[in-house]
């Protein structure tokens, strides 16, 4: 297929580009090289035969050029991050929501009917938990008064008791709890609106905690893996928020790339969302300990610090993705952590974000 890949200069985008080329697709890449994501834009290189366009997905003129003649679009371009600063709301809304809407309009003009959209686990918020008394419930919001007292588990909204964490399936109702999460949920709604109006096809990929080669460093949106490895390379102990028992699904970026391309190839009708996770929940403390061992660094320090907007637990049920596309993650947690720990942060591959 001829595929337009937006955000192809980014961390995940570079690996998706490599996977598309490995599967013999013809690829055009569009990226804005925005400085908050690409502090050294001159480091961006693309393989021979890949057409690279520099431009913003909010620019209708560049979009018309980008979608011309393609069979499918993989849309990764977005403002990412924690999404907790109120002042960032307009940028999230403009970059992610308006940008996606402009792309969908351009696809409609050009008659391009296949979209693979990068979404995120953050659309779920806390998902659901199990209460010993009340069964499956949506956790009540965590209050700062509880966090100050080191009571980190989200409570049952009915009795206030801690909940057992449950895997999140794609039919879990949305509960976005910050600006980034809200913008990702909006992207999904815009894509569904477009599909209903045009007869288009959408595969929405709800990525869980992605890590691996090319992960950006020393930025608030880099993820805990990058923050921990950066500290350890300085000889400092990784600092773990709360009690370190926050549960996540850490999934390797090459597995994310293979899932994304499998959906691009395989979703030929309808609209469907897919959790993209390893299927094996781990704690944030597990990750910090694995990286400390791999780098022979100091053990993690559990700080008890917290961010009010953080989700305590979010782990995926990725069975729909596995069953629909016969996809399986190939890189285990121990192997992936060892690889991440020993990447050379100054290597060209780490900066270019191509595997």
CSV table of C-alpha atoms in Angstrom, one decimal:
chain,number,residue,atom,x,y,z
A,1,UNK,CA,0.0,0.0,0.0
A,2,UNK,CA,0.9,3.7,-0.3
A,3,UNK,CA,0.7,5.0,3.3
A,4,UNK,CA,0.9,8.4,4.8
A,5,UNK,CA,2.5,8.3,8.2
A,6,UNK,CA,2.0,11.5,10.3
A,7,UNK,CA,4.4,12.0,13.2
A,8,UNK,CA,6.9,9.7,11.5
A,9,UNK,CA,9.9,11.5,13.0
A,10,UNK,CA,8.8,10.7,16.5
A,11,UNK,CA,9.7,8.0,18.9
A,12,UNK,CA,6.9,5.6,17.9
A,13,UNK,CA,6.7,7.0,14.4
A,14,UNK,CA,10.3,6.0,13.6
A,15,UNK,CA,9.6,2.4,14.5
A,16,UNK,CA,6.3,2.3,12.6
A,17,UNK,CA,8.1,3.7,9.6
A,18,UNK,CA,10.7,0.9,9.8
A,19,UNK,CA,7.9,-1.7,10.2
A,20,UNK,CA,6.0,-0.3,7.2
A,21,UNK,CA,9.1,-0.5,5.0
A,22,UNK,CA,9.9,-4.0,6.3
A,23,UNK,CA,6.5,-5.1,5.0
A,24,UNK,CA,7.2,-3.5,1.7
A,25,UNK,CA,4.8,-0.6,1.9
A,26,UNK,CA,5.5,2.7,0.1
A,27,UNK,CA,5.6,5.5,2.7
A,28,UNK,CA,5.3,9.2,2.8
A,29,UNK,CA,6.1,10.9,6.1
A,30,UNK,CA,4.7,14.2,7.4
A,31,UNK,CA,6.1,15.7,10.6
A,32,UNK,CA,6.1,19.3,11.9
A,33,UNK,CA,9.4,18.8,13.8
A,34,UNK,CA,8.0,20.9,16.6
A,35,UNK,CA,10.8,22.0,19.0
A,36,UNK,CA,9.2,20.7,22.2
A,37,UNK,CA,9.4,17.2,20.7
A,38,UNK,CA,12.4,17.5,18.4
A,39,UNK,CA,15.0,19.8,20.0
A,40,UNK,CA,17.5,18.8,17.3
A,41,UNK,CA,15.4,18.6,14.1
A,42,UNK,CA,18.5,18.3,12.0
A,43,UNK,CA,19.0,14.8,13.4
A,44,UNK,CA,15.9,13.5,11.5
A,45,UNK,CA,16.9,11.3,8.6
A,46,UNK,CA,14.7,9.0,6.6
A,47,UNK,CA,15.6,5.9,4.5
A,48,UNK,CA,16.1,6.2,0.8
A,49,UNK,CA,12.9,6.1,-1.1
A,50,UNK,CA,10.7,7.7,1.6
A,51,UNK,CA,9.2,11.0,0.8
A,52,UNK,CA,9.5,13.4,3.8
A,53,UNK,CA,7.3,16.4,4.2
A,54,UNK,CA,7.8,19.0,7.0
A,55,UNK,CA,4.5,20.6,7.9
A,56,UNK,CA,1.7,20.9,10.5
A,57,UNK,CA,-1.4,18.7,10.3
A,58,UNK,CA,-3.4,21.9,10.9
A,59,UNK,CA,-2.2,23.2,7.5
A,60,UNK,CA,-4.7,22.3,4.8
A,61,UNK,CA,-2.3,23.0,2.0
A,62,UNK,CA,0.3,20.6,3.2
A,63,UNK,CA,-2.3,18.0,4.0
A,64,UNK,CA,-3.7,18.1,0.5
A,65,UNK,CA,-0.2,17.3,-0.7
A,66,UNK,CA,0.4,14.7,1.9
A,67,UNK,CA,-2.7,12.6,1.3
A,68,UNK,CA,-2.6,12.8,-2.5
A,69,UNK,CA,-2.4,9.3,-4.0
A,70,UNK,CA,-2.2,7.3,-0.8
A,71,UNK,CA,-4.3,4.3,0.1
A,72,UNK,CA,-4.2,4.6,3.9
A,73,UNK,CA,-3.1,7.0,6.7
A,74,UNK,CA,-1.4,6.2,10.0
A,75,UNK,CA,-1.9,9.2,12.2
A,76,UNK,CA,0.5,9.5,15.0
A,77,UNK,CA,1.2,13.3,15.0
A,78,UNK,CA,0.1,14.8,18.3
A,79,UNK,CA,1.1,17.0,21.2
A,80,UNK,CA,1.9,14.4,23.9
A,81,UNK,CA,2.6,14.7,27.6
A,82,UNK,CA,1.1,14.7,31.1
A,83,UNK,CA,-1.6,17.2,30.1
A,84,UNK,CA,-1.9,18.6,33.7
A,85,UNK,CA,-1.0,22.2,33.1
A,86,UNK,CA,-4.2,24.3,32.6
A,87,UNK,CA,-2.3,26.7,30.3
A,88,UNK,CA,-1.5,23.9,27.9
A,89,UNK,CA,-5.2,23.2,27.2
A,90,UNK,CA,-5.4,25.3,24.0
A,91,UNK,CA,-2.3,23.6,22.5
A,92,UNK,CA,-3.7,20.2,23.1
A,93,UNK,CA,-7.1,21.1,21.6
A,94,UNK,CA,-5.5,22.8,18.6
A,95,UNK,CA,-2.7,20.3,17.9
A,96,UNK,CA,-4.6,17.1,18.6
A,97,UNK,CA,-8.3,17.9,18.0
A,98,UNK,CA,-8.1,20.5,15.2
A,99,UNK,CA,-5.1,18.8,13.6
A,100,UNK,CA,-7.0,15.5,13.4
A,101,UNK,CA,-10.2,17.2,12.1
A,102,UNK,CA,-8.2,18.9,9.4
A,103,UNK,CA,-6.5,15.6,8.4
A,104,UNK,CA,-9.9,13.9,8.2
A,105,UNK,CA,-11.3,16.6,6.0
A,106,UNK,CA,-8.3,16.3,3.7
A,107,UNK,CA,-8.7,12.6,3.5
A,108,UNK,CA,-12.4,13.1,2.6
A,109,UNK,CA,-11.4,15.5,-0.2
A,110,UNK,CA,-8.9,13.0,-1.6
A,111,UNK,CA,-11.1,10.0,-1.2
A,112,UNK,CA,-8.7,8.2,1.2
A,113,UNK,CA,-10.9,5.8,3.3
A,114,UNK,CA,-8.5,3.9,5.6
A,115,UNK,CA,-7.2,5.4,8.9
A,116,UNK,CA,-5.1,3.9,11.7
A,117,UNK,CA,-5.2,6.3,14.6
A,118,UNK,CA,-2.8,6.5,17.6
A,119,UNK,CA,-4.8,6.9,20.8
A,120,UNK,CA,-3.8,6.1,24.4
A,121,UNK,CA,-4.8,4.2,27.5
A,122,UNK,CA,-5.3,7.6,29.2
A,123,UNK,CA,-8.8,7.8,27.7
A,124,UNK,CA,-10.0,5.3,30.3
A,125,UNK,CA,-8.8,7.2,33.4
A,126,UNK,CA,-8.7,4.6,36.2
A,127,UNK,CA,-10.9,2.1,34.3
A,128,UNK,CA,-12.7,-0.2,36.7
A,129,UNK,CA,-11.9,-1.9,39.9
A,130,UNK,CA,-13.4,-4.7,42.0
A,131,UNK,CA,-14.8,-4.0,45.4
A,132,UNK,CA,-15.2,-7.0,47.8
A,133,UNK,CA,-18.7,-5.7,48.8
A,134,UNK,CA,-20.0,-4.0,45.6
A,135,UNK,CA,-18.3,-5.8,42.8
A,136,UNK,CA,-17.2,-4.0,39.6
A,137,UNK,CA,-17.2,-0.2,40.1
A,138,UNK,CA,-15.6,2.9,38.7
A,139,UNK,CA,-13.1,4.2,41.3
A,140,UNK,CA,-13.9,7.4,43.0
A,141,UNK,CA,-11.4,10.2,42.2
A,142,UNK,CA,-8.4,10.3,44.5
A,143,UNK,CA,-8.4,13.3,46.8
A,144,UNK,CA,-5.4,15.3,47.8
A,145,UNK,CA,-6.3,14.9,51.4
A,146,UNK,CA,-5.9,11.1,51.0
A,147,UNK,CA,-2.7,11.3,49.0
A,148,UNK,CA,-1.0,13.6,51.6
A,149,UNK,CA,-1.7,10.8,54.1
A,150,UNK,CA,0.0,8.2,51.7
A,151,UNK,CA,-3.4,6.6,50.9
A,152,UNK,CA,-2.8,6.0,47.3
A,153,UNK,CA,-5.3,3.3,46.3
A,154,UNK,CA,-8.4,4.7,44.6
A,155,UNK,CA,-11.5,4.0,46.7
A,156,UNK,CA,-14.8,2.4,46.0
A,157,UNK,CA,-17.3,5.2,45.4
A,158,UNK,CA,-19.9,3.5,47.5
A,159,UNK,CA,-18.0,2.3,50.6
A,160,UNK,CA,-14.6,4.0,50.4
A,161,UNK,CA,-12.6,0.7,50.6
A,162,UNK,CA,-9.6,0.1,48.4
A,163,UNK,CA,-10.3,-1.8,45.1
A,164,UNK,CA,-8.7,-4.7,43.3
A,165,UNK,CA,-7.3,-3.6,39.9
A,166,UNK,CA,-9.0,-5.1,36.8
A,167,UNK,CA,-7.8,-5.3,33.2
A,168,UNK,CA,-9.3,-2.6,31.0
A,169,UNK,CA,-11.2,-3.8,27.9
A,170,UNK,CA,-12.0,-1.6,24.9
A,171,UNK,CA,-15.7,-1.2,25.9
A,172,UNK,CA,-14.7,0.5,29.2
A,173,UNK,CA,-16.4,4.0,29.2
A,174,UNK,CA,-14.1,6.9,28.8
A,175,UNK,CA,-13.0,8.9,31.8
A,176,UNK,CA,-10.3,11.3,30.6
A,177,UNK,CA,-8.7,13.1,33.6
A,178,UNK,CA,-6.4,15.7,32.0
A,179,UNK,CA,-6.1,17.8,28.8
A,180,UNK,CA,-4.0,15.3,26.9
A,181,UNK,CA,-6.5,12.4,27.7
A,182,UNK,CA,-9.4,14.6,26.7
A,183,UNK,CA,-7.8,15.4,23.3
A,184,UNK,CA,-7.1,11.8,22.6
A,185,UNK,CA,-10.7,10.9,23.3
A,186,UNK,CA,-11.8,13.7,21.0
A,187,UNK,CA,-9.6,12.4,18.2
A,188,UNK,CA,-11.4,9.0,18.5
A,189,UNK,CA,-14.8,10.7,18.3
A,190,UNK,CA,-13.8,12.8,15.3
A,191,UNK,CA,-12.5,9.7,13.5
A,192,UNK,CA,-15.8,7.8,14.2
A,193,UNK,CA,-17.8,10.8,12.9
A,194,UNK,CA,-15.7,10.9,9.7
A,195,UNK,CA,-16.1,7.1,9.2
A,196,UNK,CA,-19.9,7.4,9.5
A,197,UNK,CA,-20.1,10.3,7.1
A,198,UNK,CA,-17.7,8.8,4.5
A,199,UNK,CA,-17.9,5.1,4.9
A,200,UNK,CA,-14.3,5.1,6.0
A,201,UNK,CA,-12.5,2.5,8.1
A,202,UNK,CA,-10.8,3.3,11.4
A,203,UNK,CA,-8.5,1.2,13.6
A,204,UNK,CA,-7.9,3.1,16.8
A,205,UNK,CA,-4.7,1.9,18.7
A,206,UNK,CA,-4.9,2.6,22.4
A,207,UNK,CA,-1.2,2.4,23.3
A,208,UNK,CA,-0.2,1.6,26.9
A,209,UNK,CA,3.2,2.5,28.4
A,210,UNK,CA,5.5,2.4,25.4
A,211,UNK,CA,9.3,2.1,25.9
A,212,UNK,CA,12.4,1.2,23.9
A,213,UNK,CA,15.1,2.6,21.6
A,214,UNK,CA,14.7,6.2,20.6
A,215,UNK,CA,12.6,7.1,23.7
A,216,UNK,CA,13.0,10.9,24.3
A,217,UNK,CA,15.0,11.8,27.4
A,218,UNK,CA,14.7,14.3,30.2
A,219,UNK,CA,11.3,15.6,29.3
A,220,UNK,CA,8.0,15.5,31.2
A,221,UNK,CA,6.3,13.4,28.5
A,222,UNK,CA,9.2,10.9,28.1
A,223,UNK,CA,7.7,8.3,30.5
A,224,UNK,CA,9.1,6.9,33.6
A,225,UNK,CA,11.4,4.5,31.9
A,226,UNK,CA,13.4,7.3,30.3
A,227,UNK,CA,13.4,9.3,33.4
A,228,UNK,CA,14.7,6.4,35.5
A,229,UNK,CA,17.5,5.5,33.0
A,230,UNK,CA,18.5,9.2,32.7
A,231,UNK,CA,18.9,9.3,36.5
A,232,UNK,CA,20.9,6.1,36.7
A,233,UNK,CA,23.3,7.2,34.0
A,234,UNK,CA,24.0,10.2,36.2
A,235,UNK,CA,24.7,7.9,39.1
A,236,UNK,CA,21.6,8.9,40.9
A,237,UNK,CA,18.9,6.6,42.2
A,238,UNK,CA,15.6,6.5,40.3
A,239,UNK,CA,13.0,8.3,42.3
A,240,UNK,CA,9.7,6.5,42.3
A,241,UNK,CA,6.5,8.4,43.1
A,242,UNK,CA,3.8,7.2,45.6
A,243,UNK,CA,4.7,3.8,46.9
A,244,UNK,CA,5.9,2.3,43.6
A,245,UNK,CA,3.0,-0.1,43.4
A,246,UNK,CA,1.2,1.7,40.5
A,247,UNK,CA,0.4,-1.0,38.0
A,248,UNK,CA,1.0,-0.4,34.3
A,249,UNK,CA,1.4,-2.5,31.1
A,250,UNK,CA,4.8,-1.7,29.7
A,251,UNK,CA,5.0,-2.6,26.0
A,252,UNK,CA,8.1,-2.4,23.7
A,253,UNK,CA,8.0,0.1,20.9
A,254,UNK,CA,8.8,-2.5,18.3
A,255,UNK,CA,5.8,-4.5,19.4
A,256,UNK,CA,3.7,-1.4,19.2
A,257,UNK,CA,4.9,-0.7,15.7
A,258,UNK,CA,4.1,-4.3,14.6
A,259,UNK,CA,0.6,-4.0,16.1
A,260,UNK,CA,0.0,-0.7,14.4
A,261,UNK,CA,1.0,-1.9,10.9
A,262,UNK,CA,-1.0,-5.1,11.4
A,263,UNK,CA,-4.1,-3.0,12.0
A,264,UNK,CA,-3.3,-0.7,9.1
A,265,UNK,CA,-3.2,-3.8,6.8
A,266,UNK,CA,-6.0,-5.8,8.4
A,267,UNK,CA,-8.7,-3.3,9.3
A,268,UNK,CA,-10.5,-3.1,6.0
A,269,UNK,CA,-14.1,-2.3,7.2
A,270,UNK,CA,-15.8,-0.6,10.1
A,271,UNK,CA,-14.5,1.2,13.2
A,272,UNK,CA,-12.8,-0.6,16.1
A,273,UNK,CA,-10.5,0.2,19.0
A,274,UNK,CA,-7.6,-2.0,20.1
A,275,UNK,CA,-5.7,-2.0,23.4
A,276,UNK,CA,-2.0,-2.3,22.6
A,277,UNK,CA,-0.2,-3.8,25.6
A,278,UNK,CA,2.1,-6.7,26.6
A,279,UNK,CA,-0.6,-8.5,28.6
A,280,UNK,CA,1.6,-8.7,31.7
A,281,UNK,CA,1.0,-6.0,34.2
A,282,UNK,CA,4.1,-4.7,36.2
A,283,UNK,CA,4.5,-2.0,38.8
A,284,UNK,CA,6.5,1.2,38.4
A,285,UNK,CA,8.7,-0.1,41.2
A,286,UNK,CA,9.4,-3.3,39.1
A,287,UNK,CA,10.6,-1.2,36.3
A,288,UNK,CA,12.9,1.0,38.4
A,289,UNK,CA,14.4,-2.1,40.1
A,290,UNK,CA,15.0,-3.8,36.7
A,291,UNK,CA,16.8,-0.8,35.3
A,292,UNK,CA,18.8,-0.3,38.5
A,293,UNK,CA,20.0,-3.9,38.3
A,294,UNK,CA,20.8,-3.7,34.6
A,295,UNK,CA,22.9,-0.6,35.1
A,296,UNK,CA,24.4,-1.7,38.4
A,297,UNK,CA,23.1,1.5,39.9
A,298,UNK,CA,21.7,2.5,43.3
A,299,UNK,CA,18.4,1.0,44.3
A,300,UNK,CA,15.3,3.0,43.7
A,301,UNK,CA,14.1,5.6,46.2
A,302,UNK,CA,10.4,5.5,46.9
A,303,UNK,CA,9.5,9.1,47.6
A,304,UNK,CA,5.8,9.2,48.5
A,305,UNK,CA,5.5,12.2,46.2
A,306,UNK,CA,2.4,12.3,44.0
A,307,UNK,CA,0.7,14.2,41.2
A,308,UNK,CA,-3.0,14.7,41.7
A,309,UNK,CA,-3.9,14.0,38.1
A,310,UNK,CA,-2.0,10.7,37.9
A,311,UNK,CA,-3.8,7.5,37.3
A,312,UNK,CA,-3.0,4.9,40.0
A,313,UNK,CA,-3.5,1.7,37.9
A,314,UNK,CA,-4.2,1.1,34.2
A,315,UNK,CA,-3.6,-2.3,32.6
A,316,UNK,CA,-4.8,-3.6,29.3
A,317,UNK,CA,-6.8,-6.5,28.0
A,318,UNK,CA,-5.2,-6.8,24.6
A,319,UNK,CA,-7.1,-10.0,23.6
A,320,UNK,CA,-9.1,-8.2,20.8
A,321,UNK,CA,-5.9,-7.2,19.1
A,322,UNK,CA,-4.4,-10.6,19.4
A,323,UNK,CA,-7.4,-12.4,18.2
A,324,UNK,CA,-8.3,-10.0,15.3
A,325,UNK,CA,-4.8,-9.7,13.8
A,326,UNK,CA,-3.1,-12.8,15.2
A,327,UNK,CA,-0.6,-10.4,16.8
A,328,UNK,CA,1.6,-11.3,19.7
A,329,UNK,CA,4.2,-9.2,21.6
A,330,UNK,CA,7.7,-10.6,20.9
A,331,UNK,CA,9.8,-8.7,23.5
A,332,UNK,CA,9.6,-9.7,27.1
A,333,UNK,CA,9.9,-7.3,30.1
A,334,UNK,CA,13.3,-8.5,31.2
A,335,UNK,CA,14.8,-8.4,27.7
A,336,UNK,CA,13.3,-5.0,27.0
A,337,UNK,CA,14.5,-3.5,30.2
A,338,UNK,CA,18.0,-4.8,29.6
A,339,UNK,CA,18.0,-3.4,26.1
A,340,UNK,CA,16.7,0.0,27.3
A,341,UNK,CA,19.3,0.2,30.1
A,342,UNK,CA,22.2,-0.4,27.8
A,343,UNK,CA,21.3,1.9,24.9
A,344,UNK,CA,23.9,4.5,24.2
A,345,UNK,CA,22.0,7.8,24.8
A,346,UNK,CA,24.4,9.6,22.5
A,347,UNK,CA,24.1,7.2,19.6
A,348,UNK,CA,22.7,8.4,16.3
A,349,UNK,CA,20.0,5.8,16.5
A,350,UNK,CA,18.7,7.2,19.8
A,351,UNK,CA,18.5,10.7,18.4
A,352,UNK,CA,17.2,9.9,15.0
A,353,UNK,CA,14.6,7.6,16.5
A,354,UNK,CA,14.9,5.0,13.8
A,355,UNK,CA,15.7,1.4,14.8
